PDB file of C-alpha atoms in Angstrom:
ATOM      1  CA  MET A   9      -9.927 -41.804  32.542  1.00 77.00           C
ATOM      2  CA  THR A  10     -12.366 -43.498  30.209  1.00 84.00           C
ATOM      3  CA  ASN A  11     -14.314 -46.737  30.247  1.00 79.00           C
ATOM      4  CA  LYS A  12     -14.317 -49.220  27.404  1.00 82.00           C
ATOM      5  CA  THR A  13     -17.652 -50.992  27.752  1.00 82.00           C
ATOM      6  CA  ILE A  14     -18.478 -54.287  26.072  1.00 74.00           C
ATOM      7  CA  THR A  15     -22.112 -55.179  25.446  1.00 75.00           C
ATOM      8  CA  ALA A  16     -22.315 -58.765  24.272  1.00 66.00           C
ATOM      9  CA  LEU A  17     -25.061 -61.007  22.915  1.00 64.00           C
ATOM     10  CA  PRO A  18     -25.673 -64.517  24.254  1.00 59.00           C
ATOM     11  CA  SER A  19     -23.233 -67.147  23.030  1.00 68.00           C
ATOM     12  CA  SER A  20     -21.388 -70.194  24.217  1.00 73.00           C
ATOM     13  CA  VAL A  21     -19.356 -69.765  27.389  1.00 76.00           C
ATOM     14  CA  PRO A  22     -16.730 -69.086  28.420  1.00 86.00           C
ATOM     15  CA  GLU A  23     -16.397 -66.263  25.916  1.00 88.00           C
ATOM     16  CA  TYR A  24     -13.383 -63.990  25.408  1.00 92.00           C
ATOM     17  CA  ILE A  25     -14.076 -60.477  24.112  1.00 91.00           C
ATOM     18  CA  LEU A  26     -11.360 -58.019  23.071  1.00 94.00           C
ATOM     19  CA  SER A  27     -11.581 -54.567  24.631  1.00 94.00           C
ATOM     20  CA  ARG A  28      -8.381 -52.841  23.508  1.00 95.00           C
ATOM     21  CA  GLN A  29      -5.183 -53.593  21.620  1.00 97.00           C
ATOM     22  CA  TYR A  30      -1.975 -51.711  22.449  1.00 97.00           C
ATOM     23  CA  ILE A  31       1.042 -51.692  20.108  1.00 98.00           C
ATOM     24  CA  SER A  32       4.415 -50.581  21.421  1.00 97.00           C
ATOM     25  CA  ASP A  33       6.995 -48.335  19.854  1.00 95.00           C
ATOM     26  CA  PRO A  34       9.823 -50.306  18.180  1.00 96.00           C
ATOM     27  CA  ILE A  35      12.011 -52.314  20.560  1.00 96.00           C
ATOM     28  CA  ALA A  36      15.720 -53.097  20.490  1.00 95.00           C
ATOM     29  CA  GLY A  37      15.274 -56.828  19.872  1.00 92.00           C
ATOM     30  CA  GLY A  38      16.845 -59.879  21.471  1.00 93.00           C
ATOM     31  CA  SER A  39      15.369 -62.602  23.654  1.00 95.00           C
ATOM     32  CA  ILE A  40      12.326 -61.559  25.685  1.00 97.00           C
ATOM     33  CA  ALA A  41      11.471 -63.624  28.744  1.00 96.00           C
ATOM     34  CA  GLY A  42      10.554 -63.110  32.390  1.00 97.00           C
ATOM     35  CA  THR A  43       7.175 -62.142  33.817  1.00 98.00           C
ATOM     36  CA  VAL A  44       4.381 -59.623  33.391  1.00 98.00           C
ATOM     37  CA  LYS A  45       1.835 -58.196  35.810  1.00 98.00           C
ATOM     38  CA  GLY A  46      -0.779 -55.465  35.656  1.00 98.00           C
ATOM     39  CA  GLN A  47      -3.697 -53.673  37.314  1.00 98.00           C
ATOM     40  CA  PHE A  48      -6.948 -52.324  35.834  1.00 98.00           C
ATOM     41  CA  ARG A  49     -10.247 -51.108  37.262  1.00 97.00           C
ATOM     42  CA  CYS A  50     -13.109 -53.225  35.940  1.00 96.00           C
ATOM     43  CA  SER A  51     -16.851 -53.681  36.409  1.00 95.00           C
ATOM     44  CA  GLU A  52     -19.679 -55.970  35.260  1.00 93.00           C
ATOM     45  CA  PHE A  53     -23.455 -55.974  35.056  1.00 91.00           C
ATOM     46  CA  PRO A  54     -25.262 -57.957  36.263  1.00 89.00           C
ATOM     47  CA  ALA A  55     -23.286 -59.514  39.098  1.00 88.00           C
ATOM     48  CA  SER A  56     -23.992 -62.972  37.667  1.00 86.00           C
ATOM     49  CA  LEU A  57     -21.920 -62.243  34.533  1.00 88.00           C
ATOM     50  CA  ASP A  58     -18.845 -63.847  36.165  1.00 91.00           C
ATOM     51  CA  ALA A  59     -16.452 -61.642  34.176  1.00 93.00           C
ATOM     52  CA  THR A  60     -12.679 -61.619  34.705  1.00 96.00           C
ATOM     53  CA  LEU A  61      -9.802 -59.722  33.113  1.00 97.00           C
ATOM     54  CA  ALA A  62      -8.179 -61.396  30.073  1.00 97.00           C
ATOM     55  CA  VAL A  63      -4.828 -60.681  28.426  1.00 98.00           C
ATOM     56  CA  LEU A  64      -2.769 -61.888  25.449  1.00 98.00           C
ATOM     57  CA  ILE A  65       0.747 -60.635  24.589  1.00 98.00           C
ATOM     58  CA  LYS A  66       2.752 -61.243  21.418  1.00 98.00           C
ATOM     59  CA  VAL A  67       5.698 -59.938  19.395  1.00 98.00           C
ATOM     60  CA  VAL A  68       5.223 -58.839  15.786  1.00 98.00           C
ATOM     61  CA  SER A  69       7.459 -57.379  13.104  1.00 97.00           C
ATOM     62  CA  HIS A  70       7.820 -53.617  12.740  1.00 95.00           C
ATOM     63  CA  ASN A  71       5.005 -53.471  10.161  1.00 96.00           C
ATOM     64  CA  GLY A  72       2.860 -56.028  11.988  1.00 96.00           C
ATOM     65  CA  ASP A  73       2.817 -58.501   9.105  1.00 97.00           C
ATOM     66  CA  THR A  74       4.866 -61.227  10.825  1.00 98.00           C
ATOM     67  CA  LEU A  75       4.154 -62.874  14.168  1.00 98.00           C
ATOM     68  CA  ARG A  76       7.507 -63.509  15.888  1.00 98.00           C
ATOM     69  CA  GLY A  77       5.912 -65.403  18.748  1.00 98.00           C
ATOM     70  CA  THR A  78       3.398 -65.344  21.585  1.00 98.00           C
ATOM     71  CA  LEU A  79       4.811 -64.205  24.909  1.00 98.00           C
ATOM     72  CA  LEU A  80       1.620 -64.928  26.831  1.00 98.00           C
ATOM     73  CA  ALA A  81      -1.215 -67.068  25.502  1.00 98.00           C
ATOM     74  CA  LEU A  82      -4.736 -65.876  26.231  1.00 97.00           C
ATOM     75  CA  SER A  83      -4.977 -65.866  30.024  1.00 97.00           C
ATOM     76  CA  ALA A  84      -7.699 -65.121  32.569  1.00 96.00           C
ATOM     77  CA  SER A  85      -8.932 -66.355  35.917  1.00 95.00           C
ATOM     78  CA  ASP A  86     -11.937 -68.700  35.838  1.00 92.00           C
ATOM     79  CA  GLU A  87     -13.015 -67.894  39.401  1.00 90.00           C
ATOM     80  CA  LYS A  88     -16.691 -66.943  39.814  1.00 87.00           C
ATOM     81  CA  SER A  89     -16.283 -65.017  43.036  1.00 87.00           C
ATOM     82  CA  SER A  90     -15.306 -61.398  43.515  1.00 86.00           C
ATOM     83  CA  PRO A  91     -12.378 -60.834  43.340  1.00 93.00           C
ATOM     84  CA  PRO A  92     -11.046 -61.814  40.806  1.00 95.00           C
ATOM     85  CA  GLU A  93     -14.519 -61.635  39.251  1.00 95.00           C
ATOM     86  CA  PHE A  94     -15.491 -58.037  38.468  1.00 95.00           C
ATOM     87  CA  SER A  95     -17.656 -56.015  40.835  1.00 94.00           C
ATOM     88  CA  ILE A  96     -20.758 -54.123  39.663  1.00 93.00           C
ATOM     89  CA  SER A  97     -18.812 -50.870  40.154  1.00 95.00           C
ATOM     90  CA  LEU A  98     -15.271 -50.080  39.003  1.00 96.00           C
ATOM     91  CA  GLU A  99     -12.759 -51.823  41.227  1.00 97.00           C
ATOM     92  CA  ASN A 100      -9.100 -52.722  40.895  1.00 97.00           C
ATOM     93  CA  ARG A 101      -8.268 -56.139  39.401  1.00 97.00           C
ATOM     94  CA  ARG A 102      -4.997 -57.932  38.684  1.00 97.00           C
ATOM     95  CA  LEU A 103      -3.968 -59.731  35.528  1.00 98.00           C
ATOM     96  CA  MET A 104      -4.267 -63.455  36.301  1.00 96.00           C
ATOM     97  CA  ASP A 105      -4.096 -66.830  34.659  1.00 96.00           C
ATOM     98  CA  VAL A 106      -6.429 -69.780  35.182  1.00 95.00           C
ATOM     99  CA  THR A 107      -4.621 -70.743  38.397  1.00 94.00           C
ATOM    100  CA  GLU A 108      -4.873 -67.155  39.706  1.00 94.00           C
ATOM    101  CA  ASN A 109      -1.161 -66.411  39.421  1.00 95.00           C
ATOM    102  CA  THR A 110      -0.591 -62.652  39.398  1.00 95.00           C
ATOM    103  CA  SER A 111       2.997 -62.723  38.115  1.00 96.00           C
ATOM    104  CA  LEU A 112       2.531 -64.342  34.723  1.00 97.00           C
ATOM    105  CA  THR A 113       5.470 -66.193  33.195  1.00 97.00           C
ATOM    106  CA  LEU A 114       6.282 -65.284  29.600  1.00 98.00           C
ATOM    107  CA  THR A 115       7.182 -67.813  26.938  1.00 97.00           C
ATOM    108  CA  PRO A 116      10.583 -66.682  25.567  1.00 97.00           C
ATOM    109  CA  VAL A 117      10.478 -65.057  22.118  1.00 97.00           C
ATOM    110  CA  VAL A 118      13.458 -63.808  20.108  1.00 96.00           C
ATOM    111  CA  ALA A 119      12.562 -60.367  18.769  1.00 96.00           C
ATOM    112  CA  GLN A 120      14.265 -58.631  15.867  1.00 95.00           C
ATOM    113  CA  PRO A 121      15.409 -54.996  16.110  1.00 93.00           C
ATOM    114  CA  GLN A 122      12.455 -52.610  15.690  1.00 94.00           C
ATOM    115  CA  ASP A 123       9.839 -55.314  16.329  1.00 97.00           C
ATOM    116  CA  ARG A 124       6.829 -54.357  18.436  1.00 97.00           C
ATOM    117  CA  ILE A 125       5.014 -55.730  21.479  1.00 98.00           C
ATOM    118  CA  VAL A 126       1.240 -56.191  21.128  1.00 98.00           C
ATOM    119  CA  VAL A 127      -0.879 -56.342  24.287  1.00 98.00           C
ATOM    120  CA  GLU A 128      -4.538 -57.310  23.932  1.00 98.00           C
ATOM    121  CA  LEU A 129      -6.846 -56.738  26.896  1.00 97.00           C
ATOM    122  CA  GLY A 130     -10.391 -57.927  27.261  1.00 95.00           C
ATOM    123  CA  VAL A 131     -12.924 -59.866  29.254  1.00 95.00           C
ATOM    124  CA  ARG A 132     -13.602 -63.529  29.947  1.00 93.00           C
ATOM    125  CA  GLU A 133     -17.347 -64.030  30.457  1.00 89.00           C
ATOM    126  CA  ALA A 134     -18.685 -67.218  32.028  1.00 85.00           C
ATOM    127  CA  SER A 135     -22.402 -66.455  31.717  1.00 81.00           C
ATOM    128  CA  ASN A 136     -24.649 -66.220  28.657  1.00 76.00           C
ATOM    129  CA  ILE A 137     -27.453 -64.183  30.191  1.00 75.00           C
ATOM    130  CA  ILE A 138     -29.204 -62.012  27.626  1.00 71.00           C
ATOM    131  CA  THR A 139     -28.379 -58.499  28.863  1.00 75.00           C
ATOM    132  CA  ARG A 140     -24.813 -58.066  30.032  1.00 83.00           C
ATOM    133  CA  THR A 141     -22.010 -55.508  29.952  1.00 90.00           C
ATOM    134  CA  ALA A 142     -18.431 -55.384  31.174  1.00 92.00           C
ATOM    135  CA  SER A 143     -16.135 -52.362  31.443  1.00 95.00           C
ATOM    136  CA  ILE A 144     -12.383 -51.806  31.738  1.00 96.00           C
ATOM    137  CA  ASN A 145     -11.122 -48.365  32.730  1.00 96.00           C
ATOM    138  CA  PHE A 146      -8.194 -46.863  30.776  1.00 96.00           C
ATOM    139  CA  GLY A 147      -6.188 -43.642  30.999  1.00 95.00           C
ATOM    140  CA  ASP A 148      -3.118 -41.995  32.499  1.00 94.00           C
ATOM    141  CA  ASN A 149      -4.294 -38.621  33.784  1.00 93.00           C
ATOM    142  CA  SER A 150      -3.758 -39.378  37.467  1.00 94.00           C
ATOM    143  CA  SER A 151      -0.565 -38.598  39.360  1.00 96.00           C
ATOM    144  CA  THR A 152      -0.817 -42.037  40.995  1.00 96.00           C
ATOM    145  CA  ASP A 153      -0.804 -45.576  39.619  1.00 97.00           C
ATOM    146  CA  LEU A 154      -3.176 -48.249  40.821  1.00 97.00           C
ATOM    147  CA  GLY A 155      -1.771 -50.308  43.669  1.00 97.00           C
ATOM    148  CA  GLU A 156      -1.212 -54.052  43.580  1.00 96.00           C
ATOM    149  CA  ASN A 157      -4.524 -54.979  45.179  1.00 96.00           C
ATOM    150  CA  GLU A 158      -8.117 -55.876  44.326  1.00 94.00           C
ATOM    151  CA  ASN A 159     -10.090 -53.425  46.418  1.00 93.00           C
ATOM    152  CA  GLU A 160      -9.061 -49.988  45.166  1.00 93.00           C
ATOM    153  CA  ASN A 161     -11.706 -47.908  43.389  1.00 93.00           C
ATOM    154  CA  ALA A 162      -9.955 -44.515  43.060  1.00 95.00           C
ATOM    155  CA  ALA A 163      -9.480 -43.305  39.461  1.00 95.00           C
ATOM    156  CA  ASN A 164      -5.745 -44.005  39.336  1.00 96.00           C
ATOM    157  CA  ASN A 165      -3.676 -45.087  36.345  1.00 97.00           C
ATOM    158  CA  PRO A 166      -3.891 -48.691  35.126  1.00 97.00           C
ATOM    159  CA  TRP A 167      -0.605 -50.311  34.139  1.00 98.00           C
ATOM    160  CA  ILE A 168       1.275 -53.317  32.785  1.00 97.00           C
ATOM    161  CA  GLU A 169       4.851 -54.073  33.853  1.00 97.00           C
ATOM    162  CA  PHE A 170       7.367 -56.439  32.269  1.00 97.00           C
ATOM    163  CA  SER A 171      10.243 -57.847  34.306  1.00 94.00           C
ATOM    164  CA  PRO A 172      12.937 -57.449  33.180  1.00 92.00           C
ATOM    165  CA  ALA A 173      12.050 -54.255  31.338  1.00 92.00           C
ATOM    166  CA  ILE A 174      11.859 -54.379  27.539  1.00 94.00           C
ATOM    167  CA  VAL A 175      14.438 -52.085  25.948  1.00 94.00           C
ATOM    168  CA  PRO A 176      13.020 -49.685  23.344  1.00 95.00           C
ATOM    169  CA  ALA A 177      14.753 -49.189  20.010  1.00 95.00           C
ATOM    170  CA  THR A 178      16.871 -46.036  19.935  1.00 96.00           C
ATOM    171  CA  LEU A 179      17.607 -44.512  16.535  1.00 96.00           C
ATOM    172  CA  SER A 180      20.345 -41.909  16.800  1.00 97.00           C
ATOM    173  CA  VAL A 181      23.280 -40.548  14.822  1.00 97.00           C
ATOM    174  CA  ALA A 182      26.224 -38.529  16.134  1.00 97.00           C
ATOM    175  CA  VAL A 183      28.277 -36.221  13.908  1.00 96.00           C
ATOM    176  CA  SER A 184      31.917 -35.253  14.370  1.00 96.00           C
ATOM    177  CA  ASN A 185      31.568 -32.005  12.414  1.00 93.00           C
ATOM    178  CA  SER A 186      28.286 -30.115  12.527  1.00 92.00           C
ATOM    179  CA  SER A 187      29.278 -27.220  10.270  1.00 91.00           C
ATOM    180  CA  PHE A 188      30.868 -27.115   6.818  1.00 93.00           C
ATOM    181  CA  ALA A 189      32.460 -23.688   6.222  1.00 91.00           C
ATOM    182  CA  PHE A 190      33.868 -23.228   2.715  1.00 92.00           C
ATOM    183  CA  GLY A 191      34.747 -19.534   3.055  1.00 91.00           C
ATOM    184  CA  THR A 192      35.165 -17.118   0.136  1.00 91.00           C
ATOM    185  CA  GLN A 193      35.592 -19.020  -3.121  1.00 94.00           C
ATOM    186  CA  LEU A 194      35.840 -18.390  -6.850  1.00 96.00           C
ATOM    187  CA  LEU A 195      32.917 -18.781  -9.222  1.00 97.00           C
ATOM    188  CA  ASN A 196      32.666 -21.864 -11.449  1.00 97.00           C
ATOM    189  CA  THR A 197      34.858 -23.923  -9.130  1.00 97.00           C
ATOM    190  CA  TRP A 198      34.621 -27.295  -7.410  1.00 97.00           C
ATOM    191  CA  LEU A 199      35.260 -26.563  -3.750  1.00 96.00           C
ATOM    192  CA  PRO A 200      37.525 -28.875  -1.741  1.00 96.00           C
ATOM    193  CA  PRO A 201      35.241 -31.310   0.109  1.00 97.00           C
ATOM    194  CA  ASP A 202      34.522 -31.067   3.806  1.00 97.00           C
ATOM    195  CA  SER A 203      33.603 -34.117   5.866  1.00 97.00           C
ATOM    196  CA  SER A 204      31.954 -35.394   9.017  1.00 97.00           C
ATOM    197  CA  ARG A 205      32.142 -38.761  10.729  1.00 98.00           C
ATOM    198  CA  LEU A 206      28.609 -40.168  11.175  1.00 98.00           C
ATOM    199  CA  THR A 207      28.278 -42.679  14.018  1.00 98.00           C
ATOM    200  CA  ASN A 208      25.342 -44.901  14.911  1.00 98.00           C
ATOM    201  CA  ASP A 209      25.030 -44.175  18.627  1.00 96.00           C
ATOM    202  CA  GLY A 210      21.662 -45.912  18.896  1.00 95.00           C
ATOM    203  CA  ASN A 211      21.066 -49.564  19.777  1.00 95.00           C
ATOM    204  CA  VAL A 212      19.728 -50.976  16.484  1.00 94.00           C
ATOM    205  CA  THR A 213      21.066 -51.258  12.940  1.00 95.00           C
ATOM    206  CA  GLU A 214      20.304 -48.087  11.009  1.00 96.00           C
ATOM    207  CA  THR A 215      19.911 -46.603   7.559  1.00 97.00           C
ATOM    208  CA  LEU A 216      21.207 -43.035   7.361  1.00 98.00           C
ATOM    209  CA  ARG A 217      19.515 -40.632   4.974  1.00 98.00           C
ATOM    210  CA  GLY A 218      20.448 -37.057   4.147  1.00 97.00           C
ATOM    211  CA  LYS A 219      18.933 -34.019   2.485  1.00 97.00           C
ATOM    212  CA  ILE A 220      20.004 -30.416   1.912  1.00 97.00           C
ATOM    213  CA  SER A 221      17.924 -27.269   1.981  1.00 97.00           C
ATOM    214  CA  THR A 222      18.119 -24.493  -0.617  1.00 98.00           C
ATOM    215  CA  PHE A 223      21.295 -22.419  -0.642  1.00 98.00           C
ATOM    216  CA  THR A 224      20.186 -18.892   0.235  1.00 98.00           C
ATOM    217  CA  ALA A 225      21.630 -15.451   0.894  1.00 97.00           C
ATOM    218  CA  GLY A 226      18.744 -13.327   2.112  1.00 96.00           C
ATOM    219  CA  ALA A 227      16.207 -13.209  -0.735  1.00 96.00           C
ATOM    220  CA  ASN A 228      18.695 -14.704  -3.213  1.00 97.00           C
ATOM    221  CA  THR A 229      18.897 -18.430  -3.917  1.00 98.00           C
ATOM    222  CA  TRP A 230      20.934 -20.855  -5.970  1.00 98.00           C
ATOM    223  CA  THR A 231      19.117 -23.549  -7.894  1.00 98.00           C
ATOM    224  CA  LEU A 232      20.486 -27.088  -7.910  1.00 98.00           C
ATOM    225  CA  SER A 233      21.319 -29.301 -10.875  1.00 98.00           C
ATOM    226  CA  SER A 234      22.678 -32.840 -10.983  1.00 96.00           C
ATOM    227  CA  THR A 235      24.353 -32.285 -14.367  1.00 97.00           C
ATOM    228  CA  ALA A 236      25.768 -28.750 -14.721  1.00 97.00           C
ATOM    229  CA  ASN A 237      26.302 -25.492 -12.882  1.00 98.00           C
ATOM    230  CA  GLY A 238      25.211 -22.159 -14.363  1.00 97.00           C
ATOM    231  CA  ALA A 239      24.036 -18.681 -13.499  1.00 98.00           C
ATOM    232  CA  ASP A 240      22.831 -18.863  -9.868  1.00 98.00           C
ATOM    233  CA  GLN A 241      22.944 -22.653 -10.233  1.00 98.00           C
ATOM    234  CA  ILE A 242      25.204 -25.114  -8.406  1.00 98.00           C
ATOM    235  CA  ARG A 243      25.971 -28.800  -8.256  1.00 98.00           C
ATOM    236  CA  ALA A 244      26.250 -30.653  -4.933  1.00 98.00           C
ATOM    237  CA  GLN A 245      27.845 -34.062  -4.469  1.00 98.00           C
ATOM    238  CA  TRP A 246      28.582 -36.506  -1.675  1.00 98.00           C
ATOM    239  CA  SER A 247      30.693 -39.597  -1.121  1.00 98.00           C
ATOM    240  CA  THR A 248      31.346 -42.112   1.639  1.00 98.00           C
ATOM    241  CA  THR A 249      34.474 -43.505  -0.018  1.00 98.00           C
ATOM    242  CA  SER A 250      37.082 -40.753   0.050  1.00 97.00           C
ATOM    243  CA  ALA A 251      37.714 -37.038  -0.425  1.00 97.00           C
ATOM    244  CA  SER A 252      38.372 -37.777  -4.088  1.00 96.00           C
ATOM    245  CA  GLY A 253      35.137 -39.688  -4.675  1.00 95.00           C
ATOM    246  CA  PRO A 254      33.559 -41.441  -6.443  1.00 98.00           C
ATOM    247  CA  TRP A 255      30.809 -38.828  -6.139  1.00 98.00           C
ATOM    248  CA  ASN A 256      27.025 -38.991  -6.014  1.00 98.00           C
ATOM    249  CA  ASP A 257      25.053 -36.006  -7.295  1.00 98.00           C
ATOM    250  CA  ILE A 258      22.237 -34.555  -5.203  1.00 98.00           C
ATOM    251  CA  SER A 259      19.430 -34.029  -7.684  1.00 96.00           C
ATOM    252  CA  ALA A 260      16.995 -31.868  -5.697  1.00 97.00           C
ATOM    253  CA  TYR A 261      16.703 -29.821  -2.550  1.00 98.00           C
ATOM    254  CA  ASN A 262      14.790 -31.208   0.442  1.00 97.00           C
ATOM    255  CA  THR A 263      14.787 -34.710  -1.030  1.00 97.00           C
ATOM    256  CA  ASP A 264      16.184 -37.675   0.898  1.00 97.00           C
ATOM    257  CA  PHE A 265      19.179 -39.591  -0.409  1.00 98.00           C
ATOM    258  CA  THR A 266      20.508 -42.777   1.191  1.00 98.00           C
ATOM    259  CA  ILE A 267      23.967 -42.368   2.694  1.00 98.00           C
ATOM    260  CA  VAL A 268      24.414 -45.883   4.098  1.00 98.00           C
ATOM    261  CA  THR A 269      22.350 -48.947   4.982  1.00 97.00           C
ATOM    262  CA  GLY A 270      23.013 -51.641   7.588  1.00 96.00           C
ATOM    263  CA  LEU A 271      25.076 -49.441   9.912  1.00 97.00           C
ATOM    264  CA  VAL A 272      25.331 -51.440  13.137  1.00 96.00           C
ATOM    265  CA  PRO A 273      25.494 -49.760  16.571  1.00 96.00           C
ATOM    266  CA  SER A 274      28.777 -47.947  17.316  1.00 97.00           C
ATOM    267  CA  SER A 275      29.856 -48.168  13.661  1.00 97.00           C
ATOM    268  CA  SER A 276      30.717 -45.080  11.627  1.00 98.00           C
ATOM    269  CA  VAL A 277      30.945 -43.805   8.089  1.00 98.00           C
ATOM    270  CA  THR A 278      32.698 -40.681   6.810  1.00 98.00           C
ATOM    271  CA  PHE A 279      30.455 -38.374   4.803  1.00 98.00           C
ATOM    272  CA  TYR A 280      32.218 -36.114   2.277  1.00 98.00           C
ATOM    273  CA  PHE A 281      30.400 -33.142   0.740  1.00 97.00           C
ATOM    274  CA  ARG A 282      31.334 -30.642  -1.948  1.00 97.00           C
ATOM    275  CA  ILE A 283      29.699 -28.117  -4.274  1.00 97.00           C
ATOM    276  CA  GLN A 284      30.515 -26.593  -7.636  1.00 98.00           C
ATOM    277  CA  THR A 285      29.917 -22.845  -7.438  1.00 98.00           C
ATOM    278  CA  PRO A 286      27.740 -21.085 -10.036  1.00 98.00           C
ATOM    279  CA  THR A 287      29.152 -19.462 -13.149  1.00 98.00           C
ATOM    280  CA  SER A 288      27.673 -16.169 -11.943  1.00 97.00           C
ATOM    281  CA  THR A 289      25.760 -15.082  -8.865  1.00 97.00           C
ATOM    282  CA  SER A 290      23.169 -12.432  -8.023  1.00 96.00           C
ATOM    283  CA  SER A 291      24.666 -11.850  -4.588  1.00 96.00           C
ATOM    284  CA  PHE A 292      28.151 -11.972  -3.133  1.00 94.00           C
ATOM    285  CA  ASN A 293      26.859 -12.325   0.410  1.00 96.00           C
ATOM    286  CA  PRO A 294      27.435 -15.687   2.137  1.00 96.00           C
ATOM    287  CA  TYR A 295      25.098 -18.471   0.989  1.00 97.00           C
ATOM    288  CA  SER A 296      24.081 -21.192   3.422  1.00 97.00           C
ATOM    289  CA  SER A 297      22.191 -24.468   3.424  1.00 97.00           C
ATOM    290  CA  THR A 298      21.226 -27.015   6.081  1.00 97.00           C
ATOM    291  CA  LEU A 299      22.297 -30.638   5.704  1.00 96.00           C
ATOM    292  CA  THR A 300      19.999 -32.941   7.688  1.00 97.00           C
ATOM    293  CA  VAL A 301      20.994 -36.534   8.473  1.00 97.00           C
ATOM    294  CA  THR A 302      18.391 -38.874   9.957  1.00 97.00           C
ATOM    295  CA  ALA A 303      18.620 -42.428  11.259  1.00 96.00           C
ATOM    296  CA  GLN A 304      15.886 -44.850  10.218  1.00 94.00           C
TER     297      GLN A 304
END
């Protein structure tokens, strides 16, 4: 556990001071409503600081540039007695609003897939005495969470809980065929394509990207060209239209190419892959490469 301590200079009161900002992993999207509650150990010095726990929660775009909406406007108790005012030593405190509700109602916000939740935690100070500090304790290295009370001082985990739970974004792709085996083939030949059905089995719309590693047989390798095969040099192509193309050349090993964009959950695309063998080869042992498909 660690304390985040705020040392503030005199100013007008009440004053709200940010302690920490937490940004979630991407979420699935949809309407977010319901309630939120939470518990944190807090302290103040001196006892006349009249500090209480403050919180603000909002939804932003995946890159943080766009505010989708504010789920919970800046909220804190204005009571000057302990609790909910902080104690001079670390003690458990609930998230509250100005009427001391502990289950805080969220303002509904419609989130887009892969948006993020931002939670800002801090302190409301109602005194402008010259020397003052307030601390909030953070961490998750206990096997026990803080209870829903305002008298616990054990170093247990602080927490915030949304009800109903917010569903995280899941990016995932399933493949129908995980191995392309072309067998023994002639030199200087386009091999019949093999294929795999790629399915978005996540819960958000995805872009699928692919890349291939170097074709190797022990210490021997084949180079890759997007225009012509040659001695120890191949071409590799892909299509999502049909086994007869049209074809897209892969220009370099270990370089992403976009297979499909806007693939909604449970939708699929067939990925066709073929190579043109080299005109000559340094080894007649089997060559292999890894095709990696990722969902973004």
